[in-house]
Coordinates of C-alpha atoms and ligand atoms in Angstrom, one line a residue:
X1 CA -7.0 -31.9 -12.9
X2 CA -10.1 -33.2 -10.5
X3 CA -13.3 -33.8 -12.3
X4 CA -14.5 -31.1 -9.8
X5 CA -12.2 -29.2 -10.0
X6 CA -13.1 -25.4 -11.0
X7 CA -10.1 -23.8 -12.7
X8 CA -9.5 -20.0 -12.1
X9 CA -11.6 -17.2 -14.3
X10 CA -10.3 -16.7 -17.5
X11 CA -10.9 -13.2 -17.8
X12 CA -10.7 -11.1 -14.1
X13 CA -12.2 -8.2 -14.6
X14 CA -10.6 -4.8 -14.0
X15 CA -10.7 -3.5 -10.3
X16 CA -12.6 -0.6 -9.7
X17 CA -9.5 0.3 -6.9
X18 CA -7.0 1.0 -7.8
X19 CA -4.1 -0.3 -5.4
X20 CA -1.4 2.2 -4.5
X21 CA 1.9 1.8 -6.5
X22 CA 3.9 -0.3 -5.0
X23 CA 1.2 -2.5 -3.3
X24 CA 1.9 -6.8 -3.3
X25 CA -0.4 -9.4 -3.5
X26 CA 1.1 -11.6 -0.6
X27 CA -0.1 -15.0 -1.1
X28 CA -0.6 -16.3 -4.2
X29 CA 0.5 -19.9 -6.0
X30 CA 1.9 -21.8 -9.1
X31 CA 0.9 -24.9 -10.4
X32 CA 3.1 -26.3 -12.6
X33 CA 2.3 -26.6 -15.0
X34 CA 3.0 -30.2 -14.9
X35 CA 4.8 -31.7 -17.8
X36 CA 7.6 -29.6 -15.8
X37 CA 7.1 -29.6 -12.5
X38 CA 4.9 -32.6 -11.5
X39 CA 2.2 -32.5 -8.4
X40 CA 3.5 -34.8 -5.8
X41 CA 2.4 -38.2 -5.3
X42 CA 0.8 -37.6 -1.9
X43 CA -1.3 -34.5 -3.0
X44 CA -4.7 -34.6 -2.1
X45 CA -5.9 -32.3 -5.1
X46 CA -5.2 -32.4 -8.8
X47 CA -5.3 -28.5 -9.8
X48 CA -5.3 -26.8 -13.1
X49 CA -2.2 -25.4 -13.7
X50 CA -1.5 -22.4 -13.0
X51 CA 2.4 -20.7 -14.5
X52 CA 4.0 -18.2 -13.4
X53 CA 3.4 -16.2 -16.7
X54 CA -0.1 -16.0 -15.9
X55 CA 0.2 -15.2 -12.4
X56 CA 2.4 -12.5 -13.7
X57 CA 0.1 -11.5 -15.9
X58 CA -2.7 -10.8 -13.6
X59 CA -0.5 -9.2 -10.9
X60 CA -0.4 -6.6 -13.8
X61 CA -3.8 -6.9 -15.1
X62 CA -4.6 -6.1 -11.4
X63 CA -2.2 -3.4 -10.9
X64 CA 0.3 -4.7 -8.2
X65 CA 3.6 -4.5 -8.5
X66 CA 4.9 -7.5 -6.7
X67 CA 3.9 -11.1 -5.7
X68 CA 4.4 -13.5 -1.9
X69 CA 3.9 -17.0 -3.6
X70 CA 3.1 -19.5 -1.4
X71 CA 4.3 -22.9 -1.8
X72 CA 0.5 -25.2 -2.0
X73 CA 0.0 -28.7 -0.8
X74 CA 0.0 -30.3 -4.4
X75 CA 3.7 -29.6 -4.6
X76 CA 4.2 -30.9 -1.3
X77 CA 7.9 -30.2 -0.7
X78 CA 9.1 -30.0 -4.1
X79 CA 9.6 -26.3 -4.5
X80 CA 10.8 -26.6 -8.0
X81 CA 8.2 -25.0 -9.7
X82 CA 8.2 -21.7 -6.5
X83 CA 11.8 -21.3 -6.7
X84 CA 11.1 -21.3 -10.9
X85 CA 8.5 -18.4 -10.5
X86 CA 10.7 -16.4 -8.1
X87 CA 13.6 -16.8 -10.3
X88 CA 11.7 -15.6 -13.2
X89 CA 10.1 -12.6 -11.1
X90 CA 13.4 -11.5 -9.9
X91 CA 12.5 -8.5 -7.0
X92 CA 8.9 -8.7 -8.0
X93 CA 8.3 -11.7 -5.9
X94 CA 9.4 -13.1 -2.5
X95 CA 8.4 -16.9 -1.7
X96 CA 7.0 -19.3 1.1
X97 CA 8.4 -22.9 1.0
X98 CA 7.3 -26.1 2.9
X99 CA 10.7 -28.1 3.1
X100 CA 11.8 -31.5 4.9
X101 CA 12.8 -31.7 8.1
X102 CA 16.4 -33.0 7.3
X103 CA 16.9 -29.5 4.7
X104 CA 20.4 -28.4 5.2
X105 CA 21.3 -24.9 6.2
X106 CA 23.0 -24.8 2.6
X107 CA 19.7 -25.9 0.9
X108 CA 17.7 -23.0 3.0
X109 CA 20.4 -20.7 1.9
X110 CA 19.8 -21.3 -1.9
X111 CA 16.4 -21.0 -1.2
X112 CA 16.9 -17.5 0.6
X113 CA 19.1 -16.4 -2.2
X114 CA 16.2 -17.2 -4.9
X115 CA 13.5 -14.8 -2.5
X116 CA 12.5 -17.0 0.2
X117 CA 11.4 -15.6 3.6
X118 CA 9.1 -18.4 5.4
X119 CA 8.1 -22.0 5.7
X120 CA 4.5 -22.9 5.6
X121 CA 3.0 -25.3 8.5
X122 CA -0.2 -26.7 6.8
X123 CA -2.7 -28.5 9.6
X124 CA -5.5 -28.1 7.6
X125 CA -6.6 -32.0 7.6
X126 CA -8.1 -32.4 4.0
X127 CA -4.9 -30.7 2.1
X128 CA -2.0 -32.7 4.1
X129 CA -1.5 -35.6 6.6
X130 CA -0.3 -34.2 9.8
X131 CA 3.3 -33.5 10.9
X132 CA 4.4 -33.6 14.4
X133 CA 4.8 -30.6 15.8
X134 CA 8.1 -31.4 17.7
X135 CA 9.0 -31.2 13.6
X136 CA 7.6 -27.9 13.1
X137 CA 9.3 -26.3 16.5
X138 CA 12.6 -27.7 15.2
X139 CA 12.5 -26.3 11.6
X140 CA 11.6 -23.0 13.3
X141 CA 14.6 -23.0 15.2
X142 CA 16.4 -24.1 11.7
X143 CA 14.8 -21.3 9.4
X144 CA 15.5 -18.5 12.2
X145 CA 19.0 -18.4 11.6
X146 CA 18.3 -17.1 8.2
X147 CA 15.4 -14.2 9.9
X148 CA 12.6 -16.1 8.1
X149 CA 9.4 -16.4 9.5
X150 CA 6.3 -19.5 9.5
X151 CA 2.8 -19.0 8.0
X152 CA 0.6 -21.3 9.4
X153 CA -2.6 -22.7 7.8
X154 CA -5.6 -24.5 10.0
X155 CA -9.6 -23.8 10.2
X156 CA -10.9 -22.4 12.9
X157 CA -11.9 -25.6 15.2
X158 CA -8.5 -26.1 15.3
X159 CA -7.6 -23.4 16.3
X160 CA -7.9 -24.3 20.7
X161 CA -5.5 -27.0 21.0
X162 CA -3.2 -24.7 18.8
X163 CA -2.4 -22.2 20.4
X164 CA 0.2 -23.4 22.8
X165 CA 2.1 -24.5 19.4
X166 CA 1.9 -21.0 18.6
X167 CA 3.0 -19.7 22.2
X168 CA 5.8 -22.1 21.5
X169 CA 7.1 -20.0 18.3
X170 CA 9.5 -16.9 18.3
X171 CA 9.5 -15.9 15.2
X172 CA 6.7 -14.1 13.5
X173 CA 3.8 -16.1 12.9
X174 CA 1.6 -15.5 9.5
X175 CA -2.1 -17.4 10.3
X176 CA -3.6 -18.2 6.6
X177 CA -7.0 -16.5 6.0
X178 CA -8.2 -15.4 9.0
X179 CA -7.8 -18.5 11.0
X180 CA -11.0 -19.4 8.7
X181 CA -13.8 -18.2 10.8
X182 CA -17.1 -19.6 10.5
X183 CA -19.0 -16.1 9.2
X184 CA -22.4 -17.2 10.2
X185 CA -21.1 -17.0 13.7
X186 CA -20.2 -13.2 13.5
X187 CA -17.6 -11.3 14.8
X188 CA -18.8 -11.4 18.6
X189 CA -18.9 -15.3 18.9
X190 CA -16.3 -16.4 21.1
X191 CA -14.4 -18.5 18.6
X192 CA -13.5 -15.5 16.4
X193 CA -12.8 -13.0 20.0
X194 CA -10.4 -15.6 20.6
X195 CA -8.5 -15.2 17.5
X196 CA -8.5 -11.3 18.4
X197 CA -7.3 -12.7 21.7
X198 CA -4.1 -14.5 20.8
X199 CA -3.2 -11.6 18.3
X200 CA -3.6 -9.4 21.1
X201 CA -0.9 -11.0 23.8
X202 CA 1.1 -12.2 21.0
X203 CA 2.9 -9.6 19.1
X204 CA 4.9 -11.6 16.8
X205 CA 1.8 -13.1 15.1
X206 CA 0.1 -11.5 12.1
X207 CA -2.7 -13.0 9.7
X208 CA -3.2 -12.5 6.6
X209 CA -7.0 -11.0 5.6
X210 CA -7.6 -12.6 2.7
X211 CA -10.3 -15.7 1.1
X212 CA -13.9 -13.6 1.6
X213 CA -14.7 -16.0 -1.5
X214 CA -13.6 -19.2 0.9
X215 CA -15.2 -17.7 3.7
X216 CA -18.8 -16.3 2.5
X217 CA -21.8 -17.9 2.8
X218 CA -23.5 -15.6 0.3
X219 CA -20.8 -15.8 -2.8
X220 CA -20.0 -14.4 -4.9
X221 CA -21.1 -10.9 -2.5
X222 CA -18.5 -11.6 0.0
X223 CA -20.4 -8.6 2.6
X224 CA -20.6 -11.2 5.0
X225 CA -16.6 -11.8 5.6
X226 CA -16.0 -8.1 5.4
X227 CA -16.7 -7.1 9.4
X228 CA -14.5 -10.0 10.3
X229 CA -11.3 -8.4 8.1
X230 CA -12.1 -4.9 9.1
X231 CA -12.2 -5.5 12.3
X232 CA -8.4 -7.0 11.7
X233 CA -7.3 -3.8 9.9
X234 CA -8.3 -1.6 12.6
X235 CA -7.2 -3.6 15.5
X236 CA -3.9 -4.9 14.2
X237 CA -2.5 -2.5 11.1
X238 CA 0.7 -3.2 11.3
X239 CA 0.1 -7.4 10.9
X240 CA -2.3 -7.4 8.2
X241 CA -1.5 -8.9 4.7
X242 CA -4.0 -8.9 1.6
X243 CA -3.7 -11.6 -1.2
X244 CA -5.7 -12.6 -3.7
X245 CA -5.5 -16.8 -3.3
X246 CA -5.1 -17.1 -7.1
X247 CA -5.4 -19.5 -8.4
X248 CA -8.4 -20.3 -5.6
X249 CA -7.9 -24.5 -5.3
X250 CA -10.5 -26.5 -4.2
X251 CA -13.2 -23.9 -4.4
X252 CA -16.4 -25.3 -4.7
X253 CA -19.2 -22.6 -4.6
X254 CA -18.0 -20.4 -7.3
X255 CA -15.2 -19.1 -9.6
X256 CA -14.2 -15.9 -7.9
X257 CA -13.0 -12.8 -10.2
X258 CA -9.8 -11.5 -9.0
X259 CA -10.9 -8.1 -9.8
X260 CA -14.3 -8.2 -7.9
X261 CA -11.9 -9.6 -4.9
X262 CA -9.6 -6.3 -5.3
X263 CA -12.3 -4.3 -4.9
X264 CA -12.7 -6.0 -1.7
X265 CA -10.3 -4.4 -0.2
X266 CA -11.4 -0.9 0.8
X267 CA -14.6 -2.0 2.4
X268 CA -11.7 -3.7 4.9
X269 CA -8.9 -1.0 5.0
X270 CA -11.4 2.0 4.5
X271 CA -8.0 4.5 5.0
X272 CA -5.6 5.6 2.7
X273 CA -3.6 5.4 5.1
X274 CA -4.8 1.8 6.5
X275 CA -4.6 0.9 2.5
X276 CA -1.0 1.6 2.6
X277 CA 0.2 -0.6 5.5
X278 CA -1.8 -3.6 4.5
X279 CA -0.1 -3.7 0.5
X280 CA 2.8 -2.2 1.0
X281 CA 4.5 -1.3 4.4
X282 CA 3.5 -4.5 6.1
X283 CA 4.1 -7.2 2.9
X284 CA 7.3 -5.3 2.3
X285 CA 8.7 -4.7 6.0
X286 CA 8.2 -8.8 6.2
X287 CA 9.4 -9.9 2.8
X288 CA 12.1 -7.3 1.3
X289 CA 13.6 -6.1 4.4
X290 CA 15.7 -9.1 5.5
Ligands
0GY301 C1 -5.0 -21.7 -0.1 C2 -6.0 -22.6 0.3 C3 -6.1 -23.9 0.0 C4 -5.0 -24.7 -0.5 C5 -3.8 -24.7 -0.1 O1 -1.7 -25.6 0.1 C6 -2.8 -25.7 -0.4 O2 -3.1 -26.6 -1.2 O3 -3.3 -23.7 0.7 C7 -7.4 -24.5 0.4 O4 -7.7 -25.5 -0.3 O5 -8.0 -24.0 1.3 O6 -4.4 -21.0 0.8 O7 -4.7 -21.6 -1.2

């Protein structure tokens, strides 16, 4: 691991919510650990490892029942150690892989058949060197076949000269935390409106309202971040995802505790009823319907 590198908490505590039965933590990670599934040579991080055992662990510590793991940049497109995790979770956990443009139709099928139901497209600068996106468009033609859909990852400045790659894509779009808004800003700057913007003409994209301990500028009280994801929930309930981020690479203000995140999330979805589509109908409409 980094010398800087801050490994997860050791001991979450437990939430003060409880989630509703059934609800899924819909983006998550493995690391290895790895003496059996090695980081790949171009990662731009060395985590801690992280196994599947322990992410299963918490998921119950926590009180959800099931698990979206997304593929992270330190595995680059070695998915050994994903497809591992969803084999040992069986139904209890769908997956998000970032392949090669030249995967076969077969390969994607084996990967379907183990729980996978998107391919990542990382543009955040610091975590990958940049892919073109005529390879992006064509391996969203390629996954469509099989109904999956692509979660995308960038910060916020990058958000302008995106958005005609997004207009570009048919099939549902996932945007990582928020688009990563700059908080200070607030809700009313233009740069976050305009993220309200493109999920109001475009349908097919959803985000995911998760990272307040990313996004704060006051950790670990994450108050700050909450207007931005509440504002999501209301606006958009039926393309709003919750996950907890374990095991939270690269953080560099604090350790978060997964329970104090959980506990998070009513101050965003203040409904039962709001609760219900953001951990259950919405994670499982997208990842155990197809
Ligand atoms: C996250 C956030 C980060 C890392 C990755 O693929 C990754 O390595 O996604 C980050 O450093 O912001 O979604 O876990």
């Amino acid at each position: 691991m980094d010398a800087n590198y801050l490994p997860f908490h050791a001991s979450p505590a437990k939430p003060q919510f409880q989630v509703p039965a059934g609800a899924v933590d819909a983006h998550c990670h493995v690391f290895g650990p790895a003496d059996k599934f090695p980081y790949h040579p171009k990662r731009k991080y060395t985590p801690c490892d992280a196994s599947k055992e322990q992410l299963f662990a918490l998921r119950d510590h926590l009180g959800f029942a099931a698990n979206v793991i997304v593929q992270a940049s330190c595995h680059g497109t070695d998915n050994a150690a994903l497809l591992d995790a969803l084999n040992g979770a069986g139904d209890l956990a769908r997956g998000v892989a970032v392949v090669d443009p030249d995967i076969s139709q077969s390969q994607l099928q084996k990967m379907h058949s183990l729980g996978v139901r998107a391919v990542r497209f990382n543009f955040v600068k610091r975590l990958v060197d940049s892919t073109p996106k005529s390879v992006f468009l064509a391996l969203a033609e390629k996954v469509k076949k099989l109904g999956w859909h692509i979660v995308v990852y960038f910060e916020a400045p990058d958000l302008p000269e995106l958005i005609p790659f997004l207009q570009q894509l048919d099939n549902i779009i996932v945007i990582d935390h928020m688009g990563r808004p700059d908080v200070a800003k607030g809700v009313n700057h233009p740069d976050f409106q305009r993220f309200l913007k493109l999920l109001t003409d475009c349908d097919n994209i959803w985000t995911k309202v998760s990272c307040p301990e990313r996004l704060t500028l006051q950790a670990p009280d994450y108050s700050d971040v909450v207007p931005f994801a509440r504002t999501l929930v209301e606006q958009f309930p039926d393309r709003v995802l919750w996950g907890t981020d374990w095991p939270h690479p690269n953080m560099k203000s604090h350790v978060p505790d997964d329970g104090h995140l959980v506990d998070v999330i009513p101050l965003i979805a203040p409904t039962a009823a709001l609760q219900r589509k953001l951990l259950i109908d919405n994670p499982r409409r997208l990842y155990w319907d197809n």
